[in-house]
Amino acid sequence: MIMSFYIELIANPTFAYQGILFFLSISLLLTSFEEILNKDIYQKRGILSFDISKLNNKWMLNTKIGRFLTLLMNENIFIFLLYLKAICSVYLLILSFDTSYSPWILMLLLMNNILSTLRSPYGLDGAHQLQFMILLSLSVLSFNHTSMMMHYICFGFISMQLILAYFIAGLGKILSPVWRGSYGLLLVFSTNSYGNEFIFNQFNRHRFLTAVLSWSVILFEMSFVGVLLLPINLGLILCFLGIGFHLFNAIFMGLNNFFFTFLSAYPALFFLLCKIHG
Amino acid sequence: MGILFFSLFFVSILILTILKECPKLDSFFNKYHIIASFLPNWSFFAPIPGMHDYILRIRYYDEKGEQPSDWKILQKKIEKRSYISIFWNPKKKLSKILFDVINDLIQFNNKVRDLNYLRLSTPYLQLLNFINGREHPDSKKYIQFSIFRYSRIYKEELLFQSDIHPIE
């Protein structure tokens, strides 16, 4: 009874849209606050000084659109855009409790994401890339939200990006002798950037445990490709494993933005799972 | 019509996402790097994960050719993360950018092996600009930076040493 209620709820396209918006707005809000706190990096003497990074993009200096974008990416306007991103994210969070669609806010956030990508490739991670993909598809959806087919297309696109993210990561690992030899996890956790001293010591002491966990990560990532084709119970188990995987990464690897950004793609996948399995 | 257009649009992005992972197509994606920069790179920590942290050090010269000062750490080693970093981890931003810039510099250095060429590259100029933007003693006129790498497995080792530059 309760299960069927939840399945009916997540099979509702508007509810799935709201779920995506909710987690996406949290991830965007966190990203924008972290960027605002580090705003010195975008200044003339910062590590992401635009005076230098634009030298890498000759088209910015030689074309009209490039020169216009250059204006938007100079440090003062760009920092203003970071504040605008934070405000839009708060607004998006509020909107996620409402059933209305919000194309212009999503378009503003999408433009903001595009400008960050064009300004400099340094410091952008998988969370930023997934945010772009979700913002792109939700912007398209919110302009065409009356079409049920458009919901399938946009949620299908988000789900496929999520599946590809795991599958490509798993494939890359299984083709790598470092990961096949079970050294991948040990090496990652040996750094301070993504590692953790306690976990590293455990992995270093218990090599069998490291091997089991390394192969579990590879098998989980590779098997995720079957999430839509497997029976719904197995599909849901894979989804919850995925969420747990990101929670572990947030706790022990400091990948906090990945957690909320990847979580925001899951309502789209849940929606498709329910539709495929009736 | 709209449905067909957007279906094709999203399918194209998915195909390009897969193709971007093919090493044989690197030259194609390097040529169209603006398009490639919007395509995700999903091969997290593969095939070879990042196995080092970097330390940025600087030293000063009163005059070029004179005895330099001792190396001084410019960018602190990353400290232990607190458990609040599950939700709030702003230190990661600068450390990730520095990691990417240094990685790019090292890869470029391995390719060209020519400091004259390297010091015109974007990562070198970004680092020099960042270092110049820090506070320095007024009496010092020249600066040099170096990059060391280390981890819990590997001992600290010098990876790169820059040219000597006037402090701006």
mmCIF file of C-alpha atoms in Angstrom, chain A residues 11-232:
data_model
loop_
_atom_site.group_PDB
_atom_site.id
_atom_site.type_symbol
_atom_site.label_atom_id
_atom_site.label_comp_id
_atom_site.label_asym_id
_atom_site.label_seq_id
_atom_site.Cartn_x
_atom_site.Cartn_y
_atom_site.Cartn_z
ATOM 1 C CA ALA A 11 5.827 8.296 -11.498
ATOM 2 C CA ASN A 12 4.232 11.755 -11.527
ATOM 3 C CA PRO A 13 6.235 13.937 -13.977
ATOM 4 C CA THR A 14 5.667 17.172 -12.066
ATOM 5 C CA PHE A 15 6.805 15.536 -8.829
ATOM 6 C CA ALA A 16 9.937 14.220 -10.576
ATOM 7 C CA TYR A 17 10.605 17.731 -11.943
ATOM 8 C CA GLN A 18 10.186 19.214 -8.453
ATOM 9 C CA GLY A 19 12.515 16.570 -6.994
ATOM 10 C CA ILE A 20 15.216 17.393 -9.545
ATOM 11 C CA LEU A 21 14.800 21.132 -8.894
ATOM 12 C CA PHE A 22 15.024 20.636 -5.125
ATOM 13 C CA PHE A 23 18.365 18.812 -5.107
ATOM 14 C CA LEU A 24 19.761 20.803 -8.032
ATOM 15 C CA SER A 25 19.019 24.105 -6.287
ATOM 16 C CA ILE A 26 20.812 22.891 -3.135
ATOM 17 C CA SER A 27 23.863 21.875 -5.174
ATOM 18 C CA LEU A 28 23.844 25.199 -7.072
ATOM 19 C CA LEU A 29 23.430 27.124 -3.838
ATOM 20 C CA LEU A 30 26.376 25.327 -2.235
ATOM 21 C CA THR A 31 28.526 25.846 -5.340
ATOM 22 C CA SER A 32 27.690 29.543 -5.546
ATOM 23 C CA PHE A 33 28.369 30.163 -1.831
ATOM 24 C CA GLU A 34 31.713 28.332 -2.113
ATOM 25 C CA GLU A 35 32.566 30.423 -5.199
ATOM 26 C CA ILE A 36 31.542 33.685 -3.503
ATOM 27 C CA LEU A 37 33.705 32.833 -0.491
ATOM 28 C CA ASN A 38 36.622 32.252 -2.887
ATOM 29 C CA LYS A 39 35.860 35.269 -5.078
ATOM 30 C CA ASP A 40 39.477 36.512 -4.917
ATOM 31 C CA ILE A 41 40.454 33.742 -7.315
ATOM 32 C CA TYR A 42 38.572 35.563 -10.094
ATOM 33 C CA GLN A 43 40.299 38.920 -9.491
ATOM 34 C CA LYS A 44 43.112 40.275 -11.688
ATOM 35 C CA ARG A 45 45.722 38.764 -9.368
ATOM 36 C CA GLY A 46 43.797 35.572 -8.712
ATOM 37 C CA ILE A 47 44.582 32.115 -10.013
ATOM 38 C CA LEU A 48 41.654 32.371 -12.467
ATOM 39 C CA SER A 49 42.477 35.870 -13.697
ATOM 40 C CA PHE A 50 40.527 36.403 -16.898
ATOM 41 C CA ASP A 51 43.305 38.622 -18.324
ATOM 42 C CA ILE A 52 45.336 35.426 -18.682
ATOM 43 C CA SER A 53 42.732 32.732 -19.308
ATOM 44 C CA LYS A 54 41.254 34.662 -22.255
ATOM 45 C CA LEU A 55 44.602 34.391 -24.054
ATOM 46 C CA ASN A 56 43.776 30.721 -24.470
ATOM 47 C CA ASN A 57 40.624 31.549 -26.446
ATOM 48 C CA LYS A 58 41.573 33.613 -29.489
ATOM 49 C CA TRP A 59 37.979 33.622 -30.720
ATOM 50 C CA MET A 60 37.058 35.739 -27.700
ATOM 51 C CA LEU A 61 39.386 38.476 -28.902
ATOM 52 C CA ASN A 62 38.618 38.156 -32.611
ATOM 53 C CA THR A 63 34.838 37.795 -32.852
ATOM 54 C CA LYS A 64 31.953 40.106 -31.922
ATOM 55 C CA ILE A 65 30.237 37.504 -29.727
ATOM 56 C CA GLY A 66 33.604 36.730 -28.127
ATOM 57 C CA ARG A 67 34.155 40.389 -27.269
ATOM 58 C CA PHE A 68 30.633 40.622 -25.819
ATOM 59 C CA LEU A 69 31.211 37.510 -23.673
ATOM 60 C CA THR A 70 34.571 38.931 -22.604
ATOM 61 C CA LEU A 71 32.693 41.884 -21.112
ATOM 62 C CA LEU A 72 30.482 39.509 -19.087
ATOM 63 C CA MET A 73 33.494 37.542 -17.882
ATOM 64 C CA ASN A 74 35.608 40.382 -16.552
ATOM 65 C CA GLU A 75 36.096 40.040 -12.817
ATOM 66 C CA ASN A 76 33.546 42.607 -11.551
ATOM 67 C CA ILE A 77 30.643 41.426 -13.687
ATOM 68 C CA PHE A 78 31.543 37.772 -13.167
ATOM 69 C CA ILE A 79 31.532 38.180 -9.376
ATOM 70 C CA PHE A 80 28.166 39.954 -9.656
ATOM 71 C CA LEU A 81 26.963 36.930 -11.667
ATOM 72 C CA LEU A 82 28.041 34.638 -8.810
ATOM 73 C CA TYR A 83 25.734 36.554 -6.455
ATOM 74 C CA LEU A 84 22.984 36.387 -9.084
ATOM 75 C CA LYS A 85 23.505 32.612 -9.257
ATOM 76 C CA ALA A 86 23.058 32.349 -5.479
ATOM 77 C CA ILE A 87 19.847 34.410 -5.611
ATOM 78 C CA CYS A 88 18.489 32.349 -8.538
ATOM 79 C CA SER A 89 19.338 29.126 -6.673
ATOM 80 C CA VAL A 90 17.367 30.262 -3.609
ATOM 81 C CA TYR A 91 14.460 31.170 -5.889
ATOM 82 C CA LEU A 92 14.725 27.771 -7.578
ATOM 83 C CA LEU A 93 14.658 26.064 -4.177
ATOM 84 C CA ILE A 94 11.436 27.912 -3.310
ATOM 85 C CA LEU A 95 9.972 27.051 -6.713
ATOM 86 C CA SER A 96 10.703 23.376 -6.160
ATOM 87 C CA PHE A 97 7.841 23.326 -3.608
ATOM 88 C CA ASP A 98 5.478 24.676 -6.237
ATOM 89 C CA THR A 99 4.127 22.837 -9.269
ATOM 90 C CA SER A 100 4.783 25.690 -11.720
ATOM 91 C CA TYR A 101 7.599 25.573 -14.283
ATOM 92 C CA SER A 102 10.260 28.277 -14.304
ATOM 93 C CA PRO A 103 12.067 28.576 -17.657
ATOM 94 C CA TRP A 104 13.707 31.987 -17.200
ATOM 95 C CA ILE A 105 15.377 31.195 -13.885
ATOM 96 C CA LEU A 106 16.705 27.957 -15.362
ATOM 97 C CA MET A 107 17.947 29.811 -18.454
ATOM 98 C CA LEU A 108 19.775 32.356 -16.262
ATOM 99 C CA LEU A 109 21.460 29.562 -14.315
ATOM 100 C CA LEU A 110 22.321 27.770 -17.555
ATOM 101 C CA MET A 111 23.929 30.945 -18.976
ATOM 102 C CA ASN A 112 25.868 31.336 -15.738
ATOM 103 C CA ASN A 113 27.141 27.763 -16.033
ATOM 104 C CA ILE A 114 28.138 28.351 -19.692
ATOM 105 C CA LEU A 115 30.081 31.524 -18.793
ATOM 106 C CA SER A 116 31.980 29.646 -16.042
ATOM 107 C CA THR A 117 32.932 26.938 -18.530
ATOM 108 C CA LEU A 118 34.067 29.456 -21.142
ATOM 109 C CA ARG A 119 35.979 31.589 -18.629
ATOM 110 C CA SER A 120 38.385 28.877 -17.534
ATOM 111 C CA PRO A 121 38.424 25.077 -17.558
ATOM 112 C CA TYR A 122 40.394 24.922 -14.298
ATOM 113 C CA GLY A 123 38.564 23.839 -11.168
ATOM 114 C CA LEU A 124 35.480 22.566 -12.973
ATOM 115 C CA ASP A 125 34.457 19.072 -11.987
ATOM 116 C CA GLY A 126 31.912 16.382 -12.817
ATOM 117 C CA ALA A 127 29.331 18.092 -10.602
ATOM 118 C CA HIS A 128 29.607 21.263 -12.723
ATOM 119 C CA GLN A 129 29.242 19.198 -15.907
ATOM 120 C CA LEU A 130 26.202 17.321 -14.641
ATOM 121 C CA GLN A 131 24.668 20.614 -13.468
ATOM 122 C CA PHE A 132 25.064 21.859 -17.046
ATOM 123 C CA MET A 133 23.366 18.789 -18.509
ATOM 124 C CA ILE A 134 20.454 18.987 -16.032
ATOM 125 C CA LEU A 135 20.015 22.749 -16.468
ATOM 126 C CA LEU A 136 20.042 22.310 -20.243
ATOM 127 C CA SER A 137 17.367 19.626 -20.242
ATOM 128 C CA LEU A 138 15.180 21.320 -17.602
ATOM 129 C CA SER A 139 15.338 24.607 -19.529
ATOM 130 C CA VAL A 140 14.101 22.818 -22.656
ATOM 131 C CA LEU A 141 11.441 21.005 -20.614
ATOM 132 C CA SER A 142 10.114 24.092 -18.861
ATOM 133 C CA PHE A 143 9.509 25.811 -22.221
ATOM 134 C CA ASN A 144 7.575 22.722 -23.417
ATOM 135 C CA HIS A 145 6.167 21.401 -20.124
ATOM 136 C CA THR A 146 2.686 20.676 -21.481
ATOM 137 C CA SER A 147 4.064 17.833 -23.594
ATOM 138 C CA MET A 148 4.319 14.482 -21.823
ATOM 139 C CA MET A 149 6.676 13.283 -24.566
ATOM 140 C CA MET A 150 9.052 16.143 -23.691
ATOM 141 C CA HIS A 151 9.150 14.872 -20.086
ATOM 142 C CA TYR A 152 10.237 11.449 -21.367
ATOM 143 C CA ILE A 153 12.898 13.000 -23.625
ATOM 144 C CA CYS A 154 14.360 15.318 -20.973
ATOM 145 C CA PHE A 155 14.218 12.845 -18.080
ATOM 146 C CA GLY A 156 15.562 10.180 -20.451
ATOM 147 C CA PHE A 157 18.503 12.446 -21.304
ATOM 148 C CA ILE A 158 19.302 13.122 -17.624
ATOM 149 C CA SER A 159 19.026 9.404 -16.814
ATOM 150 C CA MET A 160 21.266 8.448 -19.738
ATOM 151 C CA GLN A 161 23.914 10.945 -18.624
ATOM 152 C CA LEU A 162 23.748 9.455 -15.122
ATOM 153 C CA ILE A 163 24.081 5.910 -16.487
ATOM 154 C CA LEU A 164 26.948 6.962 -18.798
ATOM 155 C CA ALA A 165 28.714 8.668 -15.892
ATOM 156 C CA TYR A 166 28.869 5.402 -13.952
ATOM 157 C CA PHE A 167 29.455 3.145 -16.941
ATOM 158 C CA ILE A 168 32.321 5.185 -18.442
ATOM 159 C CA ALA A 169 33.951 5.511 -15.012
ATOM 160 C CA GLY A 170 33.644 1.732 -14.508
ATOM 161 C CA LEU A 171 34.934 0.933 -17.996
ATOM 162 C CA GLY A 172 37.920 3.247 -17.520
ATOM 163 C CA LYS A 173 38.733 1.462 -14.260
ATOM 164 C CA ILE A 174 38.395 -2.090 -15.586
ATOM 165 C CA LEU A 175 40.692 -1.256 -18.512
ATOM 166 C CA SER A 176 43.298 0.142 -16.126
ATOM 167 C CA PRO A 177 45.939 -2.225 -14.685
ATOM 168 C CA VAL A 178 46.158 0.047 -11.623
ATOM 169 C CA TRP A 179 42.487 -0.516 -10.780
ATOM 170 C CA ARG A 180 42.489 -4.185 -11.814
ATOM 171 C CA GLY A 181 45.430 -4.677 -9.470
ATOM 172 C CA SER A 182 43.306 -3.082 -6.690
ATOM 173 C CA TYR A 183 45.700 -0.161 -6.183
ATOM 174 C CA GLY A 184 43.274 2.522 -7.417
ATOM 175 C CA LEU A 185 41.453 3.089 -4.132
ATOM 176 C CA LEU A 186 44.685 2.957 -2.141
ATOM 177 C CA LEU A 187 46.261 5.623 -4.371
ATOM 178 C CA VAL A 188 43.225 7.910 -4.237
ATOM 179 C CA PHE A 189 43.046 7.678 -0.446
ATOM 180 C CA SER A 190 46.798 8.278 -0.119
ATOM 181 C CA THR A 191 46.275 11.923 -1.129
ATOM 182 C CA ASN A 192 44.979 14.694 1.068
ATOM 183 C CA SER A 193 42.989 16.214 -1.805
ATOM 184 C CA TYR A 194 40.562 13.298 -2.121
ATOM 185 C CA GLY A 195 41.758 10.882 0.535
ATOM 186 C CA ASN A 196 41.333 10.271 4.212
ATOM 187 C CA GLU A 197 44.019 9.144 6.639
ATOM 188 C CA PHE A 198 41.834 6.719 8.582
ATOM 189 C CA ILE A 199 40.480 5.012 5.441
ATOM 190 C CA PHE A 200 43.970 4.911 3.893
ATOM 191 C CA ASN A 201 45.393 3.173 6.977
ATOM 192 C CA GLN A 202 42.573 0.608 6.896
ATOM 193 C CA PHE A 203 43.103 -0.038 3.183
ATOM 194 C CA ASN A 204 46.853 -0.288 3.660
ATOM 195 C CA ARG A 205 46.471 -2.811 6.508
ATOM 196 C CA HIS A 206 43.723 -4.927 4.959
ATOM 197 C CA ARG A 207 44.667 -5.361 1.315
ATOM 198 C CA PHE A 208 41.994 -8.009 0.774
ATOM 199 C CA LEU A 209 39.320 -5.531 1.891
ATOM 200 C CA THR A 210 40.791 -2.956 -0.537
ATOM 201 C CA ALA A 211 40.631 -5.467 -3.382
ATOM 202 C CA VAL A 212 37.012 -6.349 -2.562
ATOM 203 C CA LEU A 213 36.008 -2.678 -2.373
ATOM 204 C CA SER A 214 37.907 -1.754 -5.567
ATOM 205 C CA TRP A 215 36.143 -4.483 -7.511
ATOM 206 C CA SER A 216 32.810 -3.620 -5.875
ATOM 207 C CA VAL A 217 33.148 -0.048 -7.163
ATOM 208 C CA ILE A 218 34.021 -1.295 -10.657
ATOM 209 C CA LEU A 219 31.188 -3.842 -10.729
ATOM 210 C CA PHE A 220 28.652 -1.372 -9.353
ATOM 211 C CA GLU A 221 29.634 1.297 -11.908
ATOM 212 C CA MET A 222 29.541 -1.144 -14.809
ATOM 213 C CA SER A 223 26.295 -2.848 -13.788
ATOM 214 C CA PHE A 224 24.504 0.510 -13.523
ATOM 215 C CA VAL A 225 24.062 0.378 -17.298
ATOM 216 C CA GLY A 226 21.343 -2.230 -16.701
ATOM 217 C CA VAL A 227 19.371 -0.160 -14.182
ATOM 218 C CA LEU A 228 16.429 0.424 -16.537
ATOM 219 C CA LEU A 229 16.353 -3.122 -17.883
ATOM 220 C CA LEU A 230 16.634 -5.091 -14.641
ATOM 221 C CA PRO A 231 13.521 -5.944 -12.566
ATOM 222 C CA ILE A 232 12.383 -2.854 -10.674
#
